[in-house]
Coordinates of N, CA and C and ligand atoms in Angstrom, one line a residue:
X1 N 147.3 121.0 9.9 CA 148.2 120.4 10.9 C 147.4 119.4 11.7
X2 N 148.1 118.3 12.1 CA 147.4 117.3 13.0 C 147.1 117.9 14.3
X3 N 146.0 117.5 14.9 CA 145.6 117.9 16.3 C 146.6 117.4 17.3
X4 N 146.9 116.1 17.1 CA 147.8 115.5 18.1 C 148.9 114.7 17.3
X5 N 150.1 114.9 17.7 CA 151.2 114.1 17.1 C 151.9 113.3 18.2
X6 N 152.1 112.0 18.0 CA 152.8 111.1 18.9 C 154.0 110.8 18.2
X7 N 155.2 111.1 18.7 CA 156.5 111.0 18.0 C 157.5 110.2 18.8
X8 N 157.8 109.0 18.3 CA 158.9 108.2 18.8 C 158.7 107.8 20.3
X9 N 157.5 107.5 20.6 CA 157.3 107.2 22.1 C 157.8 105.8 22.5
X10 N 158.6 105.8 23.6 CA 159.1 104.6 24.1 C 158.7 104.6 25.6
X11 N 158.3 103.4 26.1 CA 158.0 103.3 27.5 C 158.3 101.9 28.0
X12 N 159.1 101.8 29.1 CA 159.3 100.5 29.7 C 158.9 100.5 31.1
X13 N 158.5 99.3 31.6 CA 158.2 99.1 33.0 C 159.2 98.1 33.6
X14 N 160.1 98.5 34.4 CA 161.2 97.6 35.0 C 161.5 96.5 34.0
X15 N 162.1 96.9 32.9 CA 162.6 96.0 31.9 C 161.7 95.5 30.8
X16 N 160.3 95.6 31.1 CA 159.4 95.2 30.1 C 159.1 96.4 29.1
X17 N 159.4 96.3 27.9 CA 159.2 97.4 26.9 C 157.7 97.4 26.5
X18 N 156.9 98.3 27.0 CA 155.5 98.4 26.6 C 155.2 99.1 25.3
X19 N 156.1 100.1 25.0 CA 155.9 100.8 23.7 C 157.3 101.1 23.2
X20 N 157.5 100.9 21.9 CA 158.8 101.2 21.3 C 158.6 102.0 20.0
X21 N 159.1 103.2 20.0 CA 159.2 104.1 18.8 C 157.8 104.2 18.1
X22 N 156.8 104.5 18.9 CA 155.4 104.7 18.3 C 155.2 106.1 17.8
X23 N 154.8 106.1 16.5 CA 154.6 107.4 15.8 C 153.2 107.3 15.1
X24 N 152.4 108.3 15.4 CA 151.2 108.5 14.6 C 150.6 109.9 14.8
X25 N 149.6 110.3 14.1 CA 148.9 111.6 14.2 C 147.4 111.3 14.4
X26 N 146.8 112.2 15.1 CA 145.3 112.3 15.1 C 144.9 113.6 14.4
X27 N 144.1 113.4 13.4 CA 143.7 114.6 12.6 C 142.4 115.2 13.2
X28 N 142.3 116.5 13.1 CA 141.2 117.2 13.7 C 139.9 116.7 13.1
X29 N 138.9 116.3 13.9 CA 137.6 115.9 13.5 C 137.4 114.4 13.2
X30 N 138.5 113.7 13.3 CA 138.4 112.2 13.0 C 138.1 111.4 14.2
X31 N 137.6 110.1 13.9 CA 137.6 109.1 14.9 C 138.7 108.1 14.6
X32 N 139.8 108.1 15.4 CA 140.9 107.2 15.2 C 140.8 106.0 16.1
X33 N 140.8 104.8 15.6 CA 140.7 103.6 16.4 C 142.1 103.1 16.7
X34 N 142.3 102.7 17.9 CA 143.6 102.1 18.4 C 143.3 100.7 18.8
X35 N 143.8 99.7 18.1 CA 143.6 98.3 18.4 C 144.9 97.5 18.5
X36 N 144.7 96.3 19.0 CA 145.8 95.4 19.2 C 145.5 94.4 20.2
X37 N 146.3 93.3 20.3 CA 146.0 92.2 21.3 C 146.2 92.7 22.7
X38 N 145.8 92.0 23.7 CA 146.0 92.3 25.1 C 147.5 92.5 25.3
X39 N 147.7 93.6 26.1 CA 149.1 93.9 26.4 C 149.9 94.6 25.3
X40 N 149.2 95.0 24.3 CA 149.9 95.6 23.1 C 150.5 97.0 23.5
X41 N 149.9 97.6 24.5 CA 150.4 98.9 24.9 C 149.4 100.0 24.7
X42 N 148.1 99.7 24.4 CA 147.1 100.7 24.1 C 146.8 101.6 25.2
X43 N 146.5 101.0 26.4 CA 146.2 101.8 27.6 C 147.5 102.6 28.0
X44 N 148.6 102.0 27.9 CA 149.9 102.8 28.2 C 150.0 104.0 27.3
X45 N 149.6 103.9 26.1 CA 149.7 105.1 25.2 C 148.7 106.1 25.6
X46 N 147.5 105.7 26.0 CA 146.5 106.7 26.5 C 147.0 107.3 27.7
X47 N 147.6 106.5 28.6 CA 148.2 107.1 29.8 C 149.3 108.1 29.6
X48 N 150.0 107.9 28.6 CA 151.1 108.8 28.2 C 150.5 110.1 27.6
X49 N 149.6 110.0 26.7 CA 149.0 111.2 26.1 C 148.3 112.0 27.2
X50 N 147.6 111.4 28.1 CA 146.9 112.1 29.1 C 147.7 112.5 30.3
X51 N 149.0 112.2 30.3 CA 149.9 112.7 31.3 C 150.0 111.9 32.6
X52 N 149.4 110.7 32.6 CA 149.5 109.8 33.8 C 150.9 109.2 33.8
X53 N 151.4 108.8 32.7 CA 152.8 108.3 32.6 C 153.6 109.2 31.8
X54 N 154.9 109.3 32.1 CA 155.9 110.1 31.3 C 156.6 109.0 30.5
X55 N 156.8 109.3 29.2 CA 157.5 108.3 28.3 C 159.0 108.4 28.6
X56 N 159.7 107.3 28.3 CA 161.2 107.3 28.5 C 161.8 108.2 27.4
X57 N 161.2 108.2 26.2 CA 161.6 109.1 25.2 C 160.5 109.3 24.2
X58 N 160.6 110.3 23.4 CA 159.6 110.7 22.4 C 158.8 111.9 22.9
X59 N 157.9 112.3 22.0 CA 157.2 113.6 22.3 C 155.7 113.4 22.0
X60 N 154.9 114.2 22.8 CA 153.5 114.3 22.4 C 153.2 115.8 22.2
X61 N 152.7 116.1 21.0 CA 152.5 117.5 20.6 C 151.0 117.7 20.3
X62 N 150.4 118.6 21.0 CA 148.9 118.9 20.9 C 148.8 120.3 20.4
X63 N 148.1 120.5 19.3 CA 147.8 121.8 18.7 C 149.1 122.6 18.6
X64 N 150.2 121.8 18.1 CA 151.5 122.5 17.9 C 152.3 122.7 19.1
X65 N 151.8 122.4 20.3 CA 152.6 122.6 21.5 C 153.0 121.3 22.2
X66 N 154.2 121.2 22.6 CA 154.7 120.0 23.2 C 154.1 119.9 24.6
X67 N 153.4 118.7 24.9 CA 152.8 118.5 26.2 C 153.4 117.4 27.0
X68 N 154.5 116.7 26.4 CA 155.1 115.6 27.1 C 155.4 115.9 28.5
X69 N 155.0 115.0 29.4 CA 155.4 115.1 30.8 C 154.6 116.2 31.6
X70 N 153.7 116.9 31.0 CA 152.8 117.8 31.8 C 151.9 117.0 32.7
X71 N 151.5 117.5 33.8 CA 150.6 116.7 34.7 C 149.2 116.6 34.1
X72 N 148.5 115.6 34.4 CA 147.2 115.3 33.8 C 146.2 116.5 33.9
X73 N 146.2 117.3 35.0 CA 145.2 118.4 35.1 C 145.6 119.5 34.1
X74 N 146.9 119.7 33.8 CA 147.2 120.7 32.8 C 146.8 120.3 31.4
X75 N 147.1 119.0 31.2 CA 146.7 118.5 29.8 C 145.2 118.6 29.6
X76 N 144.5 118.3 30.7 CA 143.0 118.4 30.6 C 142.6 119.8 30.3
X77 N 143.2 120.7 31.0 CA 142.8 122.2 30.7 C 143.2 122.6 29.3
X78 N 144.2 122.0 28.7 CA 144.6 122.3 27.4 C 143.6 121.7 26.4
X79 N 142.8 120.7 26.8 CA 141.7 120.2 25.9 C 141.8 118.7 25.6
X80 N 142.5 117.9 26.4 CA 142.5 116.5 26.2 C 141.9 115.8 27.5
X81 N 140.8 115.0 27.3 CA 140.2 114.3 28.4 C 140.1 112.9 28.1
X82 N 140.2 112.0 29.1 CA 140.1 110.6 28.8 C 139.1 109.9 29.7
X83 N 138.7 108.7 29.3 CA 138.0 107.8 30.1 C 138.9 106.6 30.5
X84 N 138.5 105.9 31.5 CA 139.4 104.8 32.0 C 138.8 103.4 31.6
X85 N 139.7 102.5 31.3 CA 139.3 101.1 30.9 C 138.4 100.5 32.0
X86 N 138.8 100.7 33.3 CA 137.9 100.4 34.4 C 137.3 101.7 35.0
X87 N 136.0 101.8 34.8 CA 135.3 103.0 35.2 C 135.8 103.5 36.5
X88 N 136.2 104.7 36.6 CA 136.6 105.3 37.9 C 135.7 106.4 38.3
X89 N 135.1 106.4 39.5 CA 134.2 107.4 39.9 C 134.4 107.7 41.3
X90 N 133.6 108.7 41.8 CA 133.6 108.9 43.3 C 132.3 108.2 43.7
X91 N 132.4 107.0 44.3 CA 131.3 106.1 44.5 C 130.2 106.7 45.5
X92 N 130.7 107.5 46.4 CA 129.8 108.0 47.5 C 129.0 109.3 47.0
X93 N 129.5 109.8 45.9 CA 128.8 111.0 45.3 C 127.7 110.6 44.4
X94 N 126.7 111.4 44.2 CA 125.7 111.0 43.2 C 126.1 111.3 41.8
X95 N 125.3 110.9 40.8 CA 125.7 111.0 39.4 C 126.0 112.5 39.0
X96 N 125.1 113.4 39.4 CA 125.2 114.8 39.0 C 126.5 115.4 39.6
X97 N 126.8 115.0 40.9 CA 128.0 115.5 41.6 C 129.3 115.0 40.9
X98 N 129.2 113.8 40.4 CA 130.4 113.2 39.7 C 130.7 114.0 38.5
X99 N 129.7 114.4 37.7 CA 129.9 115.1 36.5 C 130.2 116.6 36.8
X100 N 129.7 117.1 37.9 CA 130.1 118.4 38.3 C 131.6 118.6 38.6
X101 N 132.2 117.5 39.1 CA 133.6 117.5 39.3 C 134.3 117.8 38.0
X102 N 133.9 117.1 36.9 CA 134.4 117.3 35.6 C 134.2 118.7 35.1
X103 N 133.0 119.2 35.3 CA 132.6 120.5 34.8 C 133.5 121.6 35.5
X104 N 133.7 121.4 36.8 CA 134.5 122.4 37.6 C 136.0 122.3 37.2
X105 N 136.4 121.0 37.0 CA 137.8 120.7 36.8 C 138.3 121.3 35.4
X106 N 137.5 121.2 34.4 CA 137.9 121.7 33.1 C 138.0 123.2 33.0
X107 N 137.2 123.9 33.8 CA 137.1 125.3 33.7 C 138.2 126.1 34.5
X108 N 138.7 127.1 33.9 CA 139.7 127.9 34.6 C 139.1 128.6 35.9
X109 N 138.1 129.3 35.6 CA 137.4 130.0 36.7 C 136.1 129.3 37.0
X110 N 136.1 128.3 37.9 CA 135.0 127.5 38.1 C 133.8 128.2 38.8
X111 N 132.8 128.6 38.0 CA 131.6 129.2 38.5 C 130.6 128.1 38.7
X112 N 130.2 127.9 40.0 CA 129.4 126.7 40.3 C 128.1 126.5 39.6
X113 N 127.4 127.6 39.4 CA 126.0 127.5 38.8 C 126.2 127.2 37.3
X114 N 127.2 127.8 36.7 CA 127.4 127.6 35.3 C 127.9 126.1 35.1
X115 N 128.7 125.6 36.0 CA 129.2 124.2 35.9 C 128.1 123.3 36.1
X116 N 127.1 123.6 37.0 CA 126.0 122.7 37.2 C 125.1 122.6 36.0
X117 N 124.9 123.7 35.3 CA 124.2 123.8 34.1 C 124.8 122.9 33.0
X118 N 126.2 123.0 32.9 CA 126.9 122.2 32.0 C 126.8 120.7 32.3
X119 N 126.9 120.4 33.6 CA 126.8 119.0 34.0 C 125.4 118.4 33.6
X120 N 124.4 119.2 33.9 CA 123.0 118.7 33.5 C 122.9 118.5 32.0
X121 N 123.5 119.4 31.3 CA 123.4 119.4 29.8 C 124.1 118.2 29.2
X122 N 125.3 117.9 29.7 CA 126.1 116.7 29.2 C 125.4 115.4 29.6
X123 N 124.8 115.4 30.8 CA 124.1 114.2 31.2 C 122.9 113.9 30.3
X124 N 122.2 114.9 29.9 CA 121.1 114.8 28.9 C 121.7 114.3 27.6
X125 N 122.8 114.9 27.2 CA 123.4 114.6 25.9 C 123.8 113.1 25.8
X126 N 124.3 112.5 26.8 CA 124.6 111.1 26.8 C 123.5 110.2 27.1
X127 N 122.2 110.7 27.2 CA 121.0 110.0 27.5 C 121.1 109.3 28.9
X128 N 121.7 109.9 29.9 CA 121.8 109.4 31.2 C 120.3 109.5 31.8
X129 N 119.8 108.4 32.4 CA 118.4 108.4 32.9 C 118.2 109.6 33.9
X130 N 117.3 110.5 33.6 CA 117.1 111.7 34.4 C 116.6 111.4 35.8
X131 N 116.0 110.3 36.0 CA 115.5 110.0 37.3 C 116.6 109.4 38.2
X132 N 117.8 109.3 37.7 CA 118.9 108.7 38.5 C 120.0 109.7 38.8
X133 N 119.7 111.0 38.5 CA 120.8 112.0 38.7 C 121.2 112.1 40.2
X134 N 120.4 111.8 41.1 CA 120.7 111.9 42.5 C 121.0 110.6 43.2
X135 N 121.2 109.5 42.4 CA 121.5 108.2 42.9 C 123.0 108.1 43.1
X136 N 123.4 107.6 44.3 CA 124.8 107.4 44.5 C 125.4 106.5 43.4
X137 N 126.6 106.9 43.0 CA 127.2 106.2 41.8 C 127.4 104.7 42.1
X138 N 127.7 104.4 43.4 CA 127.9 102.9 43.7 C 126.7 102.1 43.4
X139 N 125.5 102.7 43.2 CA 124.3 102.0 43.0 C 123.9 101.9 41.5
X140 N 124.8 102.4 40.6 CA 124.4 102.4 39.2 C 124.9 101.1 38.5
X141 N 124.2 100.8 37.4 CA 124.7 99.6 36.6 C 125.8 100.0 35.6
X142 N 126.3 99.0 35.0 CA 127.5 99.3 34.1 C 127.2 100.2 33.0
X143 N 126.0 100.1 32.4 CA 125.6 101.0 31.3 C 125.5 102.4 31.7
X144 N 124.9 102.6 32.9 CA 124.8 103.9 33.5 C 126.2 104.5 33.8
X145 N 127.0 103.7 34.3 CA 128.4 104.1 34.7 C 129.2 104.6 33.5
X146 N 129.0 103.8 32.4 CA 129.7 104.2 31.1 C 129.3 105.6 30.6
X147 N 127.9 105.8 30.7 CA 127.4 107.1 30.3 C 127.9 108.2 31.2
X148 N 127.9 107.9 32.5 CA 128.4 108.8 33.5 C 129.8 109.3 33.2
X149 N 130.7 108.3 32.9 CA 132.0 108.7 32.7 C 132.2 109.5 31.4
X150 N 131.4 109.2 30.4 CA 131.4 109.9 29.2 C 131.0 111.4 29.5
X151 N 129.9 111.5 30.2 CA 129.4 112.8 30.6 C 130.5 113.6 31.4
X152 N 131.1 112.9 32.3 CA 132.1 113.6 33.1 C 133.3 114.1 32.2
X153 N 133.7 113.3 31.3 CA 134.7 113.7 30.3 C 134.3 114.9 29.5
X154 N 133.1 114.8 29.0 CA 132.6 115.9 28.1 C 132.4 117.2 28.9
X155 N 132.1 117.1 30.2 CA 131.9 118.3 31.0 C 133.1 119.1 31.0
X156 N 134.3 118.6 30.8 CA 135.5 119.4 30.8 C 135.7 120.1 29.4
X157 N 134.8 119.9 28.5 CA 134.8 120.5 27.2 C 136.1 120.3 26.4
X158 N 136.4 119.0 26.2 CA 137.6 118.6 25.5 C 137.6 118.9 24.0
X159 N 138.8 119.1 23.4 CA 139.0 119.1 21.9 C 139.3 117.7 21.4
X160 N 139.9 117.0 22.3 CA 140.3 115.6 22.0 C 139.9 114.7 23.1
X161 N 139.1 113.7 22.8 CA 138.6 112.7 23.8 C 139.3 111.4 23.6
X162 N 139.9 110.8 24.7 CA 140.5 109.5 24.6 C 139.6 108.5 25.3
X163 N 139.2 107.5 24.5 CA 138.2 106.6 25.1 C 138.9 105.2 25.2
X164 N 139.0 104.6 26.4 CA 139.6 103.3 26.6 C 138.6 102.3 26.9
X165 N 138.2 101.6 25.8 CA 137.2 100.5 25.9 C 135.9 100.9 26.5
X166 N 135.2 101.8 25.9 CA 133.9 102.3 26.5 C 132.8 101.3 26.3
X167 N 132.9 100.3 25.4 CA 131.8 99.4 25.2 C 132.0 98.1 25.9
X168 N 133.2 97.9 26.5 CA 133.5 96.7 27.3 C 132.5 96.5 28.4
X169 N 131.8 95.4 28.5 CA 130.8 95.1 29.6 C 129.4 95.5 29.2
X170 N 129.2 96.1 28.0 CA 127.9 96.5 27.6 C 127.3 95.3 26.8
X171 N 125.9 95.2 26.8 CA 125.3 94.3 25.9 C 125.2 94.8 24.5
X172 N 124.8 94.0 23.5 CA 124.9 94.4 22.1 C 124.0 95.7 21.9
X173 N 122.9 95.8 22.5 CA 122.0 97.0 22.3 C 122.7 98.2 22.8
X174 N 123.3 98.1 24.1 CA 124.0 99.2 24.7 C 125.2 99.6 23.9
X175 N 125.9 98.6 23.3 CA 127.1 98.9 22.5 C 126.7 99.7 21.3
X176 N 125.6 99.3 20.6 CA 125.2 100.0 19.5 C 124.9 101.5 19.8
X177 N 124.2 101.7 20.9 CA 123.9 103.0 21.4 C 125.2 103.8 21.7
X178 N 126.2 103.1 22.2 CA 127.4 103.8 22.6 C 128.1 104.3 21.3
X179 N 128.0 103.4 20.2 CA 128.6 103.8 19.0 C 127.9 105.1 18.4
X180 N 126.6 105.1 18.5 CA 125.9 106.3 18.0 C 126.3 107.5 18.8
X181 N 126.5 107.3 20.1 CA 126.9 108.4 21.0 C 128.3 108.9 20.6
X182 N 129.2 108.0 20.3 CA 130.5 108.4 19.9 C 130.5 109.2 18.6
X183 N 129.6 108.8 17.7 CA 129.5 109.6 16.4 C 128.9 111.0 16.8
X184 N 127.9 111.0 17.7 CA 127.3 112.3 18.0 C 128.3 113.3 18.7
X185 N 129.2 112.7 19.5 CA 130.2 113.5 20.2 C 131.2 114.1 19.1
X186 N 131.6 113.2 18.2 CA 132.5 113.7 17.1 C 131.7 114.8 16.3
X187 N 130.5 114.6 16.0 CA 129.8 115.6 15.2 C 129.6 116.9 15.9
X188 N 129.7 116.8 17.2 CA 129.6 118.1 18.0 C 130.9 118.8 18.1
X189 N 131.9 118.3 17.4 CA 133.2 119.0 17.2 C 134.4 118.5 18.1
X190 N 134.2 117.3 18.6 CA 135.3 116.7 19.4 C 136.0 115.6 18.6
X191 N 137.3 115.7 18.6 CA 138.1 114.6 17.9 C 138.2 113.4 18.9
X192 N 138.2 112.2 18.3 CA 138.2 111.0 19.2 C 139.3 110.0 18.8
X193 N 140.0 109.6 19.9 CA 141.0 108.5 19.8 C 140.4 107.4 20.7
X194 N 140.0 106.3 20.1 CA 139.4 105.3 20.9 C 140.0 103.9 20.8
X195 N 140.2 103.3 22.0 CA 140.7 101.9 22.1 C 139.4 101.0 22.2
X196 N 139.4 99.9 21.4 CA 138.2 99.1 21.4 C 138.6 97.7 21.0
X197 N 138.0 96.7 21.6 CA 138.4 95.3 21.3 C 137.5 94.7 20.2
X198 N 136.2 95.1 20.2 CA 135.3 94.4 19.3 C 135.5 95.0 17.9
X199 N 135.9 94.0 17.0 CA 136.3 94.4 15.6 C 135.1 95.1 14.9
X200 N 133.9 94.5 15.0 CA 132.8 95.1 14.3 C 132.5 96.5 14.7
X201 N 132.8 96.9 15.9 CA 132.6 98.2 16.4 C 133.7 99.1 15.8
X202 N 134.9 98.7 16.0 CA 136.0 99.6 15.6 C 136.1 99.8 14.1
X203 N 135.8 98.7 13.3 CA 135.8 98.8 11.9 C 134.7 99.7 11.4
X204 N 133.6 99.7 12.1 CA 132.4 100.5 11.7 C 132.5 101.9 12.0
X205 N 133.2 102.3 13.1 CA 133.1 103.7 13.6 C 134.3 104.5 13.2
X206 N 135.5 103.8 13.0 CA 136.7 104.6 12.8 C 136.9 105.2 11.4
X207 N 137.4 106.4 11.3 CA 137.8 106.9 10.0 C 139.2 106.2 9.6
X208 N 140.0 106.1 10.6 CA 141.3 105.4 10.4 C 141.6 104.6 11.6
X209 N 142.5 103.7 11.5 CA 142.9 102.8 12.6 C 144.4 102.6 12.7
X210 N 144.9 102.6 13.9 CA 146.3 102.3 14.2 C 146.4 101.0 14.9
X211 N 147.2 100.1 14.5 CA 147.3 98.8 15.1 C 148.6 98.6 15.9
X212 N 148.6 98.3 17.1 CA 149.8 98.0 17.9 C 149.9 96.5 18.2
X213 N 151.1 96.1 18.2 CA 151.4 94.7 18.6 C 152.7 94.7 19.4
X214 N 152.7 94.1 20.6 CA 153.9 94.1 21.4 C 154.6 95.5 21.4
X215 N 153.8 96.5 21.6 CA 154.4 97.9 21.8 C 154.8 98.5 20.5
X216 N 154.6 97.9 19.3 CA 155.0 98.5 18.1 C 153.8 98.8 17.2
X217 N 153.9 99.9 16.5 CA 152.8 100.1 15.5 C 153.1 99.2 14.3
X218 N 152.2 98.3 14.0 CA 152.4 97.4 12.8 C 151.6 97.8 11.6
X219 N 150.6 98.7 11.8 CA 149.8 99.1 10.6 C 149.0 100.4 10.9
X220 N 148.6 101.1 9.9 CA 147.9 102.3 10.1 C 147.1 102.6 8.7
X221 N 145.9 102.9 8.8 CA 145.2 103.2 7.5 C 143.7 103.2 7.8
X222 N 142.9 103.1 6.6 CA 141.5 103.0 6.7 C 141.1 101.6 7.3
X223 N 139.9 101.5 7.8 CA 139.5 100.1 8.2 C 139.8 99.0 7.2
X224 N 139.5 99.3 5.9 CA 139.7 98.3 4.9 C 141.2 98.0 4.7
X225 N 142.0 99.1 4.7 CA 143.5 98.9 4.5 C 144.0 98.0 5.6
X226 N 143.6 98.3 6.8 CA 144.1 97.6 8.0 C 143.6 96.2 8.0
X227 N 142.3 96.0 7.6 CA 141.8 94.6 7.6 C 142.4 93.7 6.6
X228 N 143.0 94.3 5.6 CA 143.6 93.5 4.5 C 145.2 93.4 4.7
X229 N 145.7 94.0 5.8 CA 147.1 94.0 6.0 C 147.6 92.6 6.6
X230 N 148.6 92.0 5.9 CA 149.0 90.7 6.2 C 149.5 90.6 7.7
X231 N 150.3 91.6 8.1 CA 150.8 91.5 9.5 C 149.7 91.6 10.5
X232 N 148.6 92.4 10.2 CA 147.5 92.5 11.1 C 146.7 91.2 11.2
X233 N 146.6 90.6 10.0 CA 145.8 89.3 10.0 C 146.6 88.3 10.8
X234 N 147.9 88.3 10.6 CA 148.7 87.2 11.3 C 148.8 87.5 12.8
X235 N 149.0 88.7 13.2 CA 149.3 88.9 14.6 C 148.0 89.2 15.4
X236 N 146.9 89.6 14.8 CA 145.8 90.1 15.6 C 144.5 89.5 15.1
X237 N 144.1 89.7 13.9 CA 142.8 89.3 13.4 C 142.6 87.8 13.3
X238 N 143.7 87.1 13.0 CA 143.6 85.6 12.8 C 143.2 85.2 11.4
X239 N 142.2 85.9 10.9 CA 141.7 85.7 9.6 C 141.3 87.1 9.0
X240 N 141.1 87.2 7.7 CA 140.7 88.4 7.1 C 139.4 88.8 7.6
X241 N 139.2 90.1 7.9 CA 138.0 90.6 8.5 C 137.0 90.8 7.3
X242 N 135.7 90.4 7.5 CA 134.7 90.6 6.5 C 133.8 91.8 6.9
X243 N 133.7 92.7 6.0 CA 132.8 93.9 6.2 C 131.4 93.6 6.0
X244 N 131.1 92.5 5.3 CA 129.7 92.1 5.1 C 129.1 91.4 6.3
X245 N 127.8 91.5 6.4 CA 127.1 90.7 7.4 C 127.2 91.1 8.8
Ligands
ATP1 N1 152.0 100.3 35.6 C1 152.5 99.2 35.0 N2 153.5 98.6 35.6 C2 154.1 97.5 35.0 N3 153.7 97.0 33.8 C3 152.7 97.6 33.2 C4 152.1 98.8 33.7 N4 151.1 99.2 32.8 C5 151.2 98.4 31.8 N5 152.1 97.4 32.0 C6 152.5 96.4 31.0 O1 152.7 97.0 29.8 C7 152.2 96.2 28.7 C8 151.1 97.0 28.0 O2 150.0 97.1 28.8 P1 148.7 97.9 28.4 O3 147.8 98.0 29.6 O4 149.1 99.2 27.8 O5 148.1 97.0 27.2 P2 146.7 97.1 26.5 O6 147.0 97.1 25.0 O7 145.9 98.2 27.0 O8 146.0 95.7 26.9 P3 144.5 95.3 27.2 O9 143.9 95.1 25.8 O10 144.6 94.1 28.0 O11 143.9 96.5 27.9 C9 151.6 94.9 29.4 O12 152.6 93.9 29.3 C10 151.4 95.4 30.8 O13 151.5 94.3 31.7
MG2 MG1 144.1 98.4 27.9

């Protein structure tokens, strides 16, 4: 059975239809890429799955249970955590404290010392610089912030991690490291649904890809299938994507 099922999702914002009848599944253990032009509805879909928006119609089913319309903290406790396209943190808290919030939030009976251990562990796991654990988050650079928000998400111990543009703003070396990190997270047993703009990254890291355009799913398949899809080429890629070079 699929880990997550998105069924017939529709969402409009005062007349503007952001998603229409979107259907797809996320399989346990996969990295599913979600792509499409600006305004295609990718972040809206992440917001619906994570409970920030309620869809006008349609269902979200996680591990066989309908979660449509549940508040974000309940969805998080069930095992779905997300990162934000624009990194959101508590700027006056230090890095460790920010991750501690995640560690305490995900757990039903928050034991502080256990949560602290978990926060330190995930910060090491994402290669966050150990000498900056007590630096206020407002003083971190973008690469450090991206690691921090990954760590905070992982601290809640998700089954499904929703990533919205984690490599945006990173330099090529940092992006490469981020891709390695995403694979490591998957290999540790977390299923991943990720939105990403850079074709080379999404084609290289995804097991399957879903393509949205103006709120509609226009293609779904392996990176090669999607890259050769005529509608995807016309509406998004512009030209056939080359896997070489
Ligand atoms: N809270 C909101 N209120 C009004 N309109 C919204 C809201 N959120 C999204 N939209 C609109 O819905 C459409 C889809 O937006 P969304 O942010 O989901 O796109 P996206 O695929 O994530 O784009 P990008 O690649 O630029 O991040 C856009 O036209 C956007 O302006
Ligand atoms: Mg977006």
